[in-house]
Structures are given as structure tokens and as C-alpha cells.
């Protein structure tokens, strides 16, 4: 099957904002190609001290996204993308923001990313893909076997790491957790590994189903302890009823800020009294917006944590 690949040419300083803009339009799986050198932290995560000398950073970034919709639908999406990029360029430099189209096979983008995903730590948790071996010195560590497949969530991104650290703080043996936008299932799997009793999860992308199934199997987790349903919990009453009301001790949502705003008043109905709500996927410039939404929903902000330009807001239902 051939997919249409669209490449947005931007600048490295704007690649996160452009990527988020595409995601807010419902475009998932954005691939970033640039010549930025690895940071020391990234080298540590890849267990590499010295990298071969690469091309010098030219400040240019290319963001690829893939569409398989009908031609007319693709044109409608591109119109929205161009409008959003024009709006973004009105308040920050995003380079020329041109869009080029090409075609590629599934295998080109489903498998090529594997060369960039290697085992790494989030504090004391080792996250490792199926194509790498656990080293002898790591066998006594907490190990997560995670393959993202075509869904998000390897744990390498700052937003995922922020949520993982908060889950470690607030999970217990009796925790019943709701994971909104589960992707690869990594957050729910972390919670179960930390002793949570049960996870209910939702996602908009059907690709999350095989990704979660594979990752549950890889981590020897009983599927009965992790239930997943595809749908929009914000607007779909069937999904809300399936999730259940006042049922959760912990809710995690690693989604963009503009989705967290309408999600939060809905999620409150699913939380027990005293439950914690962990949100991430928030650029620091949107922290205030999420805090206001959380407080407007009647929750008390208990902690704000940061990593790079990303923020996690943790709140409690009193």
C-alpha cells in the first residue's frame, strides 16, 4: 500500500511548535528530520559516549506526516494545515513552511524509525524495544519492553517521562487507573508494573490496539488487567459509560493542552474523591491555560513538574 507523504520545511527552533500544530489538527505520527547534534542526555539514553561526526546543523528541519485518506479529504486537510501554519507564522518564525508531497510504502515509515529507538532509562526504569537484549547488569532492574508500532509512546519524549515519574509517586496496590490517549500503553503498563490493580484506557487511533496487545504480552501482563476502547471520551457517551463514573484513583492524560481543556471537566466525573489527575503534553507557554481548566473543574493543583519546555500538571479531586 502506498501512502502520500507530506514534508513541511521549517526551522529547528520551531519544529516542536509546528509538530504540535499538526497534532492539534489530528495528524499523528509526525516524523522530524534535522541535523541537530545529540545532547549529552540523549547520548546517555542511547548508551553512547562518542558519536561519529555528522553534518553541521544548518538550522533546517523537515517534518513528515502521512495520509491515506481519499484525495479530496487530503486536500481538505492540507488547506487546514496551510491555514494553521500561516497563523503560527504570524507570531513566530517558522521558516518558509513549504509543503512538498511524495509517495512511500508502509515499510518505509513503519520500520525505519527502529534505528533511532534504543534502550534507555527513565530514572530507575529501563525501557527496551524487542529488537535489543537486556544486558546482564540490568536484569535486576524494573524493565519495560515497549515497541511503539504505529502508535505514540516509547517513553523517550519528555512528556511521557514526566507522567511516568508522577505515576510512580501516586500509584499503589489498590490503584484503579484511567489512561486517556494510551498510544502504546506505556503509562498503563508502568502503573501495573508499579502495583496498580487495573487500567482502563482509551485512544482515538485504532493502531493503538495491536500496539497495546503486543506490549502487554511482552511485559507478561494479563490482558484482563488492561482494557482498551477506541473512541473519544470527551464527546462519546458510550465511551464515558464504558469507563464508569467516580471509579478511578488515578487518571493520566498525556495529550496536547488544547485537548486537555475540554477533557478535564469530563474526566472529573470519572474520578473518585481524593483521586489524582496527571496531565502532560503541555508546552510551558500553555501551562496557565491547563491550570485554569483544572481549577475551573474543581480540582486542586498539587504539583507542577517540568522537563525542558514541557510541563506536567498534577491535581487532586477534593
PDB file of C-alpha atoms in Angstrom:
ATOM      1  CA  UNK A   1       0.000   0.000   0.000  1.00  0.00           C
ATOM      2  CA  UNK A   2       1.330   3.424  -0.935  1.00  0.00           C
ATOM      3  CA  UNK A   3       0.913   6.428   1.361  1.00  0.00           C
ATOM      4  CA  UNK A   4       1.197  10.085   0.498  1.00  0.00           C
ATOM      5  CA  UNK A   5       3.988  11.704   2.467  1.00  0.00           C
ATOM      6  CA  UNK A   6       3.865  15.445   3.086  1.00  0.00           C
ATOM      7  CA  UNK A   7       7.016  17.280   4.165  1.00  0.00           C
ATOM      8  CA  UNK A   8       6.890  20.641   5.906  1.00  0.00           C
ATOM      9  CA  UNK A   9      10.156  22.584   5.692  1.00  0.00           C
ATOM     10  CA  UNK A  10      10.665  24.671   8.825  1.00  0.00           C
ATOM     11  CA  UNK A  11      13.499  25.629  11.198  1.00  0.00           C
ATOM     12  CA  UNK A  12      14.815  23.603  14.119  1.00  0.00           C
ATOM     13  CA  UNK A  13      13.783  26.228  16.677  1.00  0.00           C
ATOM     14  CA  UNK A  14      10.168  25.891  15.549  1.00  0.00           C
ATOM     15  CA  UNK A  15       9.958  22.131  14.984  1.00  0.00           C
ATOM     16  CA  UNK A  16       8.203  21.382  18.296  1.00  0.00           C
ATOM     17  CA  UNK A  17       5.592  24.082  17.766  1.00  0.00           C
ATOM     18  CA  UNK A  18       4.967  23.027  14.154  1.00  0.00           C
ATOM     19  CA  UNK A  19       4.707  19.389  15.258  1.00  0.00           C
ATOM     20  CA  UNK A  20       2.200  20.307  17.958  1.00  0.00           C
ATOM     21  CA  UNK A  21       0.215  22.358  15.467  1.00  0.00           C
ATOM     22  CA  UNK A  22      -0.049  19.338  13.159  1.00  0.00           C
ATOM     23  CA  UNK A  23      -1.105  17.121  16.060  1.00  0.00           C
ATOM     24  CA  UNK A  24      -3.791  19.593  17.061  1.00  0.00           C
ATOM     25  CA  UNK A  25      -5.205  19.164  13.550  1.00  0.00           C
ATOM     26  CA  UNK A  26      -5.440  15.420  14.164  1.00  0.00           C
ATOM     27  CA  UNK A  27      -2.282  14.492  12.243  1.00  0.00           C
ATOM     28  CA  UNK A  28      -0.491  11.741  14.141  1.00  0.00           C
ATOM     29  CA  UNK A  29       2.934  10.210  13.713  1.00  0.00           C
ATOM     30  CA  UNK A  30       4.898  13.311  12.738  1.00  0.00           C
ATOM     31  CA  UNK A  31       8.494  12.427  11.813  1.00  0.00           C
ATOM     32  CA  UNK A  32      11.169  15.075  12.405  1.00  0.00           C
ATOM     33  CA  UNK A  33      14.387  15.127  10.380  1.00  0.00           C
ATOM     34  CA  UNK A  34      17.090  17.648  11.262  1.00  0.00           C
ATOM     35  CA  UNK A  35      20.843  17.952  11.742  1.00  0.00           C
ATOM     36  CA  UNK A  36      20.846  18.980  15.386  1.00  0.00           C
ATOM     37  CA  UNK A  37      23.622  17.219  17.313  1.00  0.00           C
ATOM     38  CA  UNK A  38      22.596  14.900  20.141  1.00  0.00           C
ATOM     39  CA  UNK A  39      22.629  16.354  23.638  1.00  0.00           C
ATOM     40  CA  UNK A  40      24.694  14.715  26.368  1.00  0.00           C
ATOM     41  CA  UNK A  41      21.460  13.388  27.928  1.00  0.00           C
ATOM     42  CA  UNK A  42      20.397  11.824  24.625  1.00  0.00           C
ATOM     43  CA  UNK A  43      23.809  10.170  24.258  1.00  0.00           C
ATOM     44  CA  UNK A  44      23.436   8.724  27.754  1.00  0.00           C
ATOM     45  CA  UNK A  45      19.985   7.407  26.916  1.00  0.00           C
ATOM     46  CA  UNK A  46      21.425   5.695  23.849  1.00  0.00           C
ATOM     47  CA  UNK A  47      24.377   4.317  25.858  1.00  0.00           C
ATOM     48  CA  UNK A  48      26.781   6.086  23.519  1.00  0.00           C
ATOM     49  CA  UNK A  49      29.669   8.316  24.626  1.00  0.00           C
ATOM     50  CA  UNK A  50      31.069   9.303  21.249  1.00  0.00           C
ATOM     51  CA  UNK A  51      29.014   9.684  18.105  1.00  0.00           C
ATOM     52  CA  UNK A  52      30.506   9.794  14.610  1.00  0.00           C
ATOM     53  CA  UNK A  53      30.826  13.313  13.273  1.00  0.00           C
ATOM     54  CA  UNK A  54      27.700  14.234  11.360  1.00  0.00           C
ATOM     55  CA  UNK A  55      26.834  17.118   9.074  1.00  0.00           C
ATOM     56  CA  UNK A  56      26.803  20.531  10.699  1.00  0.00           C
ATOM     57  CA  UNK A  57      23.468  21.871  11.888  1.00  0.00           C
ATOM     58  CA  UNK A  58      22.010  24.122   9.197  1.00  0.00           C
ATOM     59  CA  UNK A  59      19.015  25.170  11.299  1.00  0.00           C
ATOM     60  CA  UNK A  60      16.563  23.483   8.919  1.00  0.00           C
ATOM     61  CA  UNK A  61      14.055  20.834   9.972  1.00  0.00           C
ATOM     62  CA  UNK A  62      11.755  18.673   7.856  1.00  0.00           C
ATOM     63  CA  UNK A  63       8.535  17.344   9.377  1.00  0.00           C
ATOM     64  CA  UNK A  64       6.980  14.389   7.570  1.00  0.00           C
ATOM     65  CA  UNK A  65       3.409  13.217   8.009  1.00  0.00           C
ATOM     66  CA  UNK A  66       1.477  10.542   6.142  1.00  0.00           C
ATOM     67  CA  UNK A  67      -2.094  10.404   4.828  1.00  0.00           C
ATOM     68  CA  UNK A  68      -4.060   7.534   3.298  1.00  0.00           C
ATOM     69  CA  UNK A  69      -7.452   9.263   3.050  1.00  0.00           C
ATOM     70  CA  UNK A  70      -9.293   9.922  -0.202  1.00  0.00           C
ATOM     71  CA  UNK A  71      -7.720  12.574  -2.416  1.00  0.00           C
ATOM     72  CA  UNK A  72     -10.442  15.120  -1.683  1.00  0.00           C
ATOM     73  CA  UNK A  73     -10.082  14.608   2.069  1.00  0.00           C
ATOM     74  CA  UNK A  74      -6.322  15.015   1.817  1.00  0.00           C
ATOM     75  CA  UNK A  75      -6.760  18.344   0.074  1.00  0.00           C
ATOM     76  CA  UNK A  76      -9.114  19.489   2.846  1.00  0.00           C
ATOM     77  CA  UNK A  77      -6.509  18.503   5.451  1.00  0.00           C
ATOM     78  CA  UNK A  78      -3.790  20.359   3.571  1.00  0.00           C
ATOM     79  CA  UNK A  79      -5.914  23.504   3.449  1.00  0.00           C
ATOM     80  CA  UNK A  80      -6.242  23.362   7.254  1.00  0.00           C
ATOM     81  CA  UNK A  81      -2.512  22.716   7.612  1.00  0.00           C
ATOM     82  CA  UNK A  82      -1.624  25.727   5.470  1.00  0.00           C
ATOM     83  CA  UNK A  83      -4.055  27.942   7.373  1.00  0.00           C
ATOM     84  CA  UNK A  84      -2.629  26.789  10.723  1.00  0.00           C
ATOM     85  CA  UNK A  85       0.964  27.351   9.573  1.00  0.00           C
ATOM     86  CA  UNK A  86       0.071  30.826   8.315  1.00  0.00           C
ATOM     87  CA  UNK A  87      -1.435  31.638  11.710  1.00  0.00           C
ATOM     88  CA  UNK A  88       1.595  30.236  13.540  1.00  0.00           C
ATOM     89  CA  UNK A  89       3.967  32.266  11.352  1.00  0.00           C
ATOM     90  CA  UNK A  90       2.174  35.456  12.362  1.00  0.00           C
ATOM     91  CA  UNK A  91       3.656  35.316  15.863  1.00  0.00           C
ATOM     92  CA  UNK A  92       6.881  33.300  15.461  1.00  0.00           C
ATOM     93  CA  UNK A  93       9.495  32.465  12.838  1.00  0.00           C
ATOM     94  CA  UNK A  94       8.822  29.030  11.341  1.00  0.00           C
ATOM     95  CA  UNK A  95      10.933  29.405   8.224  1.00  0.00           C
ATOM     96  CA  UNK A  96       9.463  29.033   4.761  1.00  0.00           C
ATOM     97  CA  UNK A  97       6.877  26.425   5.899  1.00  0.00           C
ATOM     98  CA  UNK A  98       6.608  24.980   2.399  1.00  0.00           C
ATOM     99  CA  UNK A  99       4.846  21.627   1.911  1.00  0.00           C
ATOM    100  CA  UNK A 100       6.071  19.006  -0.570  1.00  0.00           C
ATOM    101  CA  UNK A 101       4.299  15.768  -1.499  1.00  0.00           C
ATOM    102  CA  UNK A 102       5.794  12.358  -2.294  1.00  0.00           C
ATOM    103  CA  UNK A 103       4.803   8.702  -2.024  1.00  0.00           C
ATOM    104  CA  UNK A 104       6.164   5.935   0.164  1.00  0.00           C
ATOM    105  CA  UNK A 105       5.389   2.341   1.080  1.00  0.00           C
ATOM    106  CA  UNK A 106       4.192   1.356   4.575  1.00  0.00           C
ATOM    107  CA  UNK A 107       7.526  -0.282   5.356  1.00  0.00           C
ATOM    108  CA  UNK A 108       9.399   2.980   4.766  1.00  0.00           C
ATOM    109  CA  UNK A 109       7.882   4.706   7.786  1.00  0.00           C
ATOM    110  CA  UNK A 110       6.627   1.882   9.974  1.00  0.00           C
ATOM    111  CA  UNK A 111      10.026   0.251  10.366  1.00  0.00           C
ATOM    112  CA  UNK A 112      12.722   2.828   9.603  1.00  0.00           C
ATOM    113  CA  UNK A 113      12.357   4.594  12.969  1.00  0.00           C
ATOM    114  CA  UNK A 114      13.723   1.490  14.719  1.00  0.00           C
ATOM    115  CA  UNK A 115      17.288   2.594  14.004  1.00  0.00           C
ATOM    116  CA  UNK A 116      16.692   5.618  16.273  1.00  0.00           C
ATOM    117  CA  UNK A 117      14.989   3.861  19.207  1.00  0.00           C
ATOM    118  CA  UNK A 118      17.375   2.176  21.658  1.00  0.00           C
ATOM    119  CA  UNK A 119      17.099   1.130  25.289  1.00  0.00           C
ATOM    120  CA  UNK A 120      17.254   3.934  27.840  1.00  0.00           C
ATOM    121  CA  UNK A 121      16.401   4.755  31.448  1.00  0.00           C
ATOM    122  CA  UNK A 122      13.694   6.877  32.985  1.00  0.00           C
ATOM    123  CA  UNK A 123      15.245   7.180  36.446  1.00  0.00           C
ATOM    124  CA  UNK A 124      15.443   3.535  37.623  1.00  0.00           C
ATOM    125  CA  UNK A 125      13.166   2.059  34.933  1.00  0.00           C
ATOM    126  CA  UNK A 126      14.832   0.529  31.872  1.00  0.00           C
ATOM    127  CA  UNK A 127      12.753   0.821  28.685  1.00  0.00           C
ATOM    128  CA  UNK A 128      13.877  -1.502  25.923  1.00  0.00           C
ATOM    129  CA  UNK A 129      12.495  -2.444  22.475  1.00  0.00           C
ATOM    130  CA  UNK A 130      12.014  -6.046  21.385  1.00  0.00           C
ATOM    131  CA  UNK A 131      14.959  -5.969  18.985  1.00  0.00           C
ATOM    132  CA  UNK A 132      17.508  -5.339  21.767  1.00  0.00           C
ATOM    133  CA  UNK A 133      18.760  -7.640  24.533  1.00  0.00           C
ATOM    134  CA  UNK A 134      18.705  -6.879  28.253  1.00  0.00           C
ATOM    135  CA  UNK A 135      22.271  -6.636  29.477  1.00  0.00           C
ATOM    136  CA  UNK A 136      23.345  -8.898  32.342  1.00  0.00           C
ATOM    137  CA  UNK A 137      23.890  -5.937  34.678  1.00  0.00           C
ATOM    138  CA  UNK A 138      20.323  -4.728  34.077  1.00  0.00           C
ATOM    139  CA  UNK A 139      18.425  -7.957  34.755  1.00  0.00           C
ATOM    140  CA  UNK A 140      17.556  -6.913  38.338  1.00  0.00           C
ATOM    141  CA  UNK A 141      16.109  -3.566  37.207  1.00  0.00           C
ATOM    142  CA  UNK A 142      12.460  -2.770  36.536  1.00  0.00           C
ATOM    143  CA  UNK A 143      12.255  -3.431  32.812  1.00  0.00           C
ATOM    144  CA  UNK A 144       9.594  -2.304  30.360  1.00  0.00           C
ATOM    145  CA  UNK A 145       9.564  -3.932  26.949  1.00  0.00           C
ATOM    146  CA  UNK A 146       7.986  -1.310  24.703  1.00  0.00           C
ATOM    147  CA  UNK A 147       7.540  -1.243  20.936  1.00  0.00           C
ATOM    148  CA  UNK A 148       5.530   1.786  19.837  1.00  0.00           C
ATOM    149  CA  UNK A 149       4.465   0.310  16.495  1.00  0.00           C
ATOM    150  CA  UNK A 150       2.423   2.946  14.669  1.00  0.00           C
ATOM    151  CA  UNK A 151       1.140   4.460  17.945  1.00  0.00           C
ATOM    152  CA  UNK A 152       2.897   7.061  20.092  1.00  0.00           C
ATOM    153  CA  UNK A 153       4.647   6.390  23.329  1.00  0.00           C
ATOM    154  CA  UNK A 154       8.153   4.971  23.628  1.00  0.00           C
ATOM    155  CA  UNK A 155       8.946   6.890  26.797  1.00  0.00           C
ATOM    156  CA  UNK A 156      11.744   8.872  25.179  1.00  0.00           C
ATOM    157  CA  UNK A 157       9.752  12.091  24.968  1.00  0.00           C
ATOM    158  CA  UNK A 158       9.880  14.487  27.908  1.00  0.00           C
ATOM    159  CA  UNK A 159       6.092  14.486  28.322  1.00  0.00           C
ATOM    160  CA  UNK A 160       5.941  10.710  28.780  1.00  0.00           C
ATOM    161  CA  UNK A 161       8.809  10.776  31.261  1.00  0.00           C
ATOM    162  CA  UNK A 162       7.077  13.486  33.286  1.00  0.00           C
ATOM    163  CA  UNK A 163       3.948  11.333  33.603  1.00  0.00           C
ATOM    164  CA  UNK A 164       5.917   8.185  34.435  1.00  0.00           C
ATOM    165  CA  UNK A 165       7.563   9.974  37.362  1.00  0.00           C
ATOM    166  CA  UNK A 166       4.187  11.172  38.650  1.00  0.00           C
ATOM    167  CA  UNK A 167       2.648   7.717  38.324  1.00  0.00           C
ATOM    168  CA  UNK A 168       5.483   6.350  40.463  1.00  0.00           C
ATOM    169  CA  UNK A 169       4.571   8.884  43.155  1.00  0.00           C
ATOM    170  CA  UNK A 170       0.840   8.288  43.278  1.00  0.00           C
ATOM    171  CA  UNK A 171       0.230   4.663  42.299  1.00  0.00           C
ATOM    172  CA  UNK A 172      -0.444   1.991  44.934  1.00  0.00           C
ATOM    173  CA  UNK A 173      -1.559  -1.641  45.108  1.00  0.00           C
ATOM    174  CA  UNK A 174      -5.211  -0.633  45.044  1.00  0.00           C
ATOM    175  CA  UNK A 175      -4.982   1.919  42.246  1.00  0.00           C
ATOM    176  CA  UNK A 176      -7.590   1.789  39.523  1.00  0.00           C
ATOM    177  CA  UNK A 177      -6.292   3.908  36.643  1.00  0.00           C
ATOM    178  CA  UNK A 178      -7.794   5.560  33.565  1.00  0.00           C
ATOM    179  CA  UNK A 179      -5.313   6.280  30.759  1.00  0.00           C
ATOM    180  CA  UNK A 180      -6.717   8.719  28.189  1.00  0.00           C
ATOM    181  CA  UNK A 181      -4.832   8.640  24.882  1.00  0.00           C
ATOM    182  CA  UNK A 182      -2.914   5.487  25.750  1.00  0.00           C
ATOM    183  CA  UNK A 183      -0.958   5.096  22.463  1.00  0.00           C
ATOM    184  CA  UNK A 184       1.447   2.210  23.014  1.00  0.00           C
ATOM    185  CA  UNK A 185       0.038   1.616  26.513  1.00  0.00           C
ATOM    186  CA  UNK A 186       3.276   2.587  28.218  1.00  0.00           C
ATOM    187  CA  UNK A 187       1.707   4.623  31.044  1.00  0.00           C
ATOM    188  CA  UNK A 188      -0.809   1.946  31.960  1.00  0.00           C
ATOM    189  CA  UNK A 189       1.901  -0.707  31.815  1.00  0.00           C
ATOM    190  CA  UNK A 190       4.124   1.356  34.133  1.00  0.00           C
ATOM    191  CA  UNK A 191       1.217   1.661  36.579  1.00  0.00           C
ATOM    192  CA  UNK A 192       0.564  -2.089  36.544  1.00  0.00           C
ATOM    193  CA  UNK A 193       4.280  -2.810  36.969  1.00  0.00           C
ATOM    194  CA  UNK A 194       4.254  -0.450  39.958  1.00  0.00           C
ATOM    195  CA  UNK A 195       1.373  -2.401  41.529  1.00  0.00           C
ATOM    196  CA  UNK A 196      -1.839  -0.840  40.165  1.00  0.00           C
ATOM    197  CA  UNK A 197      -4.737  -3.277  40.166  1.00  0.00           C
ATOM    198  CA  UNK A 198      -6.428  -2.375  36.896  1.00  0.00           C
ATOM    199  CA  UNK A 199      -6.163   0.005  33.919  1.00  0.00           C
ATOM    200  CA  UNK A 200      -8.911   1.211  31.609  1.00  0.00           C
ATOM    201  CA  UNK A 201      -7.629   3.063  28.550  1.00  0.00           C
ATOM    202  CA  UNK A 202      -8.981   4.993  25.582  1.00  0.00           C
ATOM    203  CA  UNK A 203      -7.456   6.191  22.344  1.00  0.00           C
ATOM    204  CA  UNK A 204      -8.679   7.703  19.082  1.00  0.00           C
ATOM    205  CA  UNK A 205      -6.280   5.721  16.899  1.00  0.00           C
ATOM    206  CA  UNK A 206      -7.144   2.063  16.101  1.00  0.00           C
ATOM    207  CA  UNK A 207      -3.402   1.445  15.694  1.00  0.00           C
ATOM    208  CA  UNK A 208      -3.221   1.583  19.491  1.00  0.00           C
ATOM    209  CA  UNK A 209      -4.983  -1.799  19.730  1.00  0.00           C
ATOM    210  CA  UNK A 210      -2.235  -4.021  18.269  1.00  0.00           C
ATOM    211  CA  UNK A 211       0.474  -1.864  19.868  1.00  0.00           C
ATOM    212  CA  UNK A 212      -1.055  -2.320  23.337  1.00  0.00           C
ATOM    213  CA  UNK A 213      -1.691  -6.029  22.783  1.00  0.00           C
ATOM    214  CA  UNK A 214       1.932  -6.597  21.782  1.00  0.00           C
ATOM    215  CA  UNK A 215       3.308  -4.580  24.688  1.00  0.00           C
ATOM    216  CA  UNK A 216       1.099  -6.312  27.264  1.00  0.00           C
ATOM    217  CA  UNK A 217       2.333  -9.670  26.008  1.00  0.00           C
ATOM    218  CA  UNK A 218       5.961  -8.520  26.012  1.00  0.00           C
ATOM    219  CA  UNK A 219       5.624  -7.478  29.664  1.00  0.00           C
ATOM    220  CA  UNK A 220       3.730 -10.602  30.796  1.00  0.00           C
ATOM    221  CA  UNK A 221       0.682  -8.553  31.792  1.00  0.00           C
ATOM    222  CA  UNK A 222      -2.697 -10.263  31.824  1.00  0.00           C
ATOM    223  CA  UNK A 223      -4.952  -8.598  29.214  1.00  0.00           C
ATOM    224  CA  UNK A 224      -7.806  -8.675  31.736  1.00  0.00           C
ATOM    225  CA  UNK A 225      -5.909  -6.083  33.787  1.00  0.00           C
ATOM    226  CA  UNK A 226      -5.690  -3.615  30.887  1.00  0.00           C
ATOM    227  CA  UNK A 227      -8.852  -2.843  28.942  1.00  0.00           C
ATOM    228  CA  UNK A 228      -8.742  -0.589  25.884  1.00  0.00           C
ATOM    229  CA  UNK A 229     -11.553   1.003  23.915  1.00  0.00           C
ATOM    230  CA  UNK A 230     -11.214   3.172  20.806  1.00  0.00           C
ATOM    231  CA  UNK A 231     -13.269   6.356  20.915  1.00  0.00           C
ATOM    232  CA  UNK A 232     -13.432   9.947  22.113  1.00  0.00           C
ATOM    233  CA  UNK A 233     -14.203  10.104  25.821  1.00  0.00           C
ATOM    234  CA  UNK A 234     -14.807  13.858  25.565  1.00  0.00           C
ATOM    235  CA  UNK A 235     -17.825  13.571  23.290  1.00  0.00           C
ATOM    236  CA  UNK A 236     -18.855   9.907  23.185  1.00  0.00           C
ATOM    237  CA  UNK A 237     -21.352   8.957  25.917  1.00  0.00           C
ATOM    238  CA  UNK A 238     -20.822   5.280  25.153  1.00  0.00           C
ATOM    239  CA  UNK A 239     -17.115   5.585  25.973  1.00  0.00           C
ATOM    240  CA  UNK A 240     -17.911   7.546  29.126  1.00  0.00           C
ATOM    241  CA  UNK A 241     -20.378   4.893  30.296  1.00  0.00           C
ATOM    242  CA  UNK A 242     -17.895   2.137  29.483  1.00  0.00           C
ATOM    243  CA  UNK A 243     -15.222   3.850  31.573  1.00  0.00           C
ATOM    244  CA  UNK A 244     -17.571   4.244  34.534  1.00  0.00           C
ATOM    245  CA  UNK A 245     -18.139   7.152  36.907  1.00  0.00           C
ATOM    246  CA  UNK A 246     -16.319   8.004  40.155  1.00  0.00           C
ATOM    247  CA  UNK A 247     -14.311   4.838  39.523  1.00  0.00           C
ATOM    248  CA  UNK A 248     -10.643   5.875  39.379  1.00  0.00           C
ATOM    249  CA  UNK A 249      -7.904   6.626  41.876  1.00  0.00           C
ATOM    250  CA  UNK A 250      -5.607   7.909  39.146  1.00  0.00           C
ATOM    251  CA  UNK A 251      -6.177   9.422  35.697  1.00  0.00           C
ATOM    252  CA  UNK A 252      -3.341  10.078  33.239  1.00  0.00           C
ATOM    253  CA  UNK A 253      -3.664  12.147  30.098  1.00  0.00           C
ATOM    254  CA  UNK A 254      -0.520  12.826  28.078  1.00  0.00           C
ATOM    255  CA  UNK A 255      -2.228  14.907  25.400  1.00  0.00           C
ATOM    256  CA  UNK A 256      -1.899  18.398  23.990  1.00  0.00           C
ATOM    257  CA  UNK A 257      -3.049  21.350  26.071  1.00  0.00           C
ATOM    258  CA  UNK A 258      -5.866  22.242  23.678  1.00  0.00           C
ATOM    259  CA  UNK A 259      -7.339  18.768  24.206  1.00  0.00           C
ATOM    260  CA  UNK A 260      -6.808  18.794  27.980  1.00  0.00           C
ATOM    261  CA  UNK A 261      -9.020  21.878  28.332  1.00  0.00           C
ATOM    262  CA  UNK A 262     -12.264  20.173  27.150  1.00  0.00           C
ATOM    263  CA  UNK A 263     -11.175  16.802  28.554  1.00  0.00           C
ATOM    264  CA  UNK A 264     -10.717  17.907  32.156  1.00  0.00           C
ATOM    265  CA  UNK A 265     -14.355  18.654  33.129  1.00  0.00           C
ATOM    266  CA  UNK A 266     -15.320  15.283  31.623  1.00  0.00           C
ATOM    267  CA  UNK A 267     -12.579  13.364  33.417  1.00  0.00           C
ATOM    268  CA  UNK A 268     -13.599  14.761  36.811  1.00  0.00           C
ATOM    269  CA  UNK A 269     -16.812  12.730  36.621  1.00  0.00           C
ATOM    270  CA  UNK A 270     -14.787   9.522  36.369  1.00  0.00           C
ATOM    271  CA  UNK A 271     -12.549  10.257  39.376  1.00  0.00           C
ATOM    272  CA  UNK A 272     -13.100   9.117  42.928  1.00  0.00           C
ATOM    273  CA  UNK A 273     -12.858  11.654  45.721  1.00  0.00           C
ATOM    274  CA  UNK A 274      -9.175  12.006  46.558  1.00  0.00           C
ATOM    275  CA  UNK A 275      -8.090  10.792  43.093  1.00  0.00           C
ATOM    276  CA  UNK A 276      -5.128  12.303  41.249  1.00  0.00           C
ATOM    277  CA  UNK A 277      -5.193  13.669  37.705  1.00  0.00           C
ATOM    278  CA  UNK A 278      -1.826  13.705  35.916  1.00  0.00           C
ATOM    279  CA  UNK A 279      -1.667  15.780  32.739  1.00  0.00           C
ATOM    280  CA  UNK A 280       1.203  16.366  30.350  1.00  0.00           C
ATOM    281  CA  UNK A 281       1.868  17.167  26.713  1.00  0.00           C
ATOM    282  CA  UNK A 282       1.815  20.808  27.787  1.00  0.00           C
ATOM    283  CA  UNK A 283       4.230  23.336  26.342  1.00  0.00           C
ATOM    284  CA  UNK A 284       5.356  25.768  29.031  1.00  0.00           C
ATOM    285  CA  UNK A 285       3.613  28.649  27.240  1.00  0.00           C
ATOM    286  CA  UNK A 286       0.286  26.845  27.778  1.00  0.00           C
ATOM    287  CA  UNK A 287       0.779  25.914  31.429  1.00  0.00           C
ATOM    288  CA  UNK A 288      -1.567  28.668  32.657  1.00  0.00           C
ATOM    289  CA  UNK A 289      -4.343  27.534  30.308  1.00  0.00           C
ATOM    290  CA  UNK A 290      -4.255  23.989  31.679  1.00  0.00           C
ATOM    291  CA  UNK A 291      -4.007  25.127  35.291  1.00  0.00           C
ATOM    292  CA  UNK A 292      -7.058  27.315  34.803  1.00  0.00           C
ATOM    293  CA  UNK A 293      -9.002  24.427  33.234  1.00  0.00           C
ATOM    294  CA  UNK A 294      -8.052  22.106  36.081  1.00  0.00           C
ATOM    295  CA  UNK A 295      -9.079  24.611  38.735  1.00  0.00           C
ATOM    296  CA  UNK A 296     -12.298  25.503  36.896  1.00  0.00           C
ATOM    297  CA  UNK A 297     -13.225  21.806  37.008  1.00  0.00           C
ATOM    298  CA  UNK A 298     -12.971  21.878  40.808  1.00  0.00           C
ATOM    299  CA  UNK A 299      -9.597  20.176  41.142  1.00  0.00           C
ATOM    300  CA  UNK A 300      -6.720  21.379  43.308  1.00  0.00           C
ATOM    301  CA  UNK A 301      -3.307  21.657  41.679  1.00  0.00           C
ATOM    302  CA  UNK A 302      -0.844  19.801  43.902  1.00  0.00           C
ATOM    303  CA  UNK A 303       2.290  19.810  41.775  1.00  0.00           C
ATOM    304  CA  UNK A 304       3.732  21.196  38.558  1.00  0.00           C
ATOM    305  CA  UNK A 305       6.817  19.452  37.177  1.00  0.00           C
ATOM    306  CA  UNK A 306       8.962  20.428  34.205  1.00  0.00           C
ATOM    307  CA  UNK A 307      11.424  18.916  31.774  1.00  0.00           C
ATOM    308  CA  UNK A 308      12.824  21.076  29.022  1.00  0.00           C
ATOM    309  CA  UNK A 309       9.997  23.183  27.594  1.00  0.00           C
ATOM    310  CA  UNK A 310       7.341  20.672  28.680  1.00  0.00           C
ATOM    311  CA  UNK A 311       5.135  20.736  31.763  1.00  0.00           C
ATOM    312  CA  UNK A 312       3.075  18.199  33.744  1.00  0.00           C
ATOM    313  CA  UNK A 313       0.254  19.416  35.989  1.00  0.00           C
ATOM    314  CA  UNK A 314      -0.916  17.053  38.739  1.00  0.00           C
ATOM    315  CA  UNK A 315      -4.174  17.824  40.516  1.00  0.00           C
ATOM    316  CA  UNK A 316      -6.412  16.204  43.146  1.00  0.00           C
ATOM    317  CA  UNK A 317     -10.166  15.849  43.469  1.00  0.00           C
ATOM    318  CA  UNK A 318     -11.056  17.007  46.988  1.00  0.00           C
TER     319      UNK A 318
END
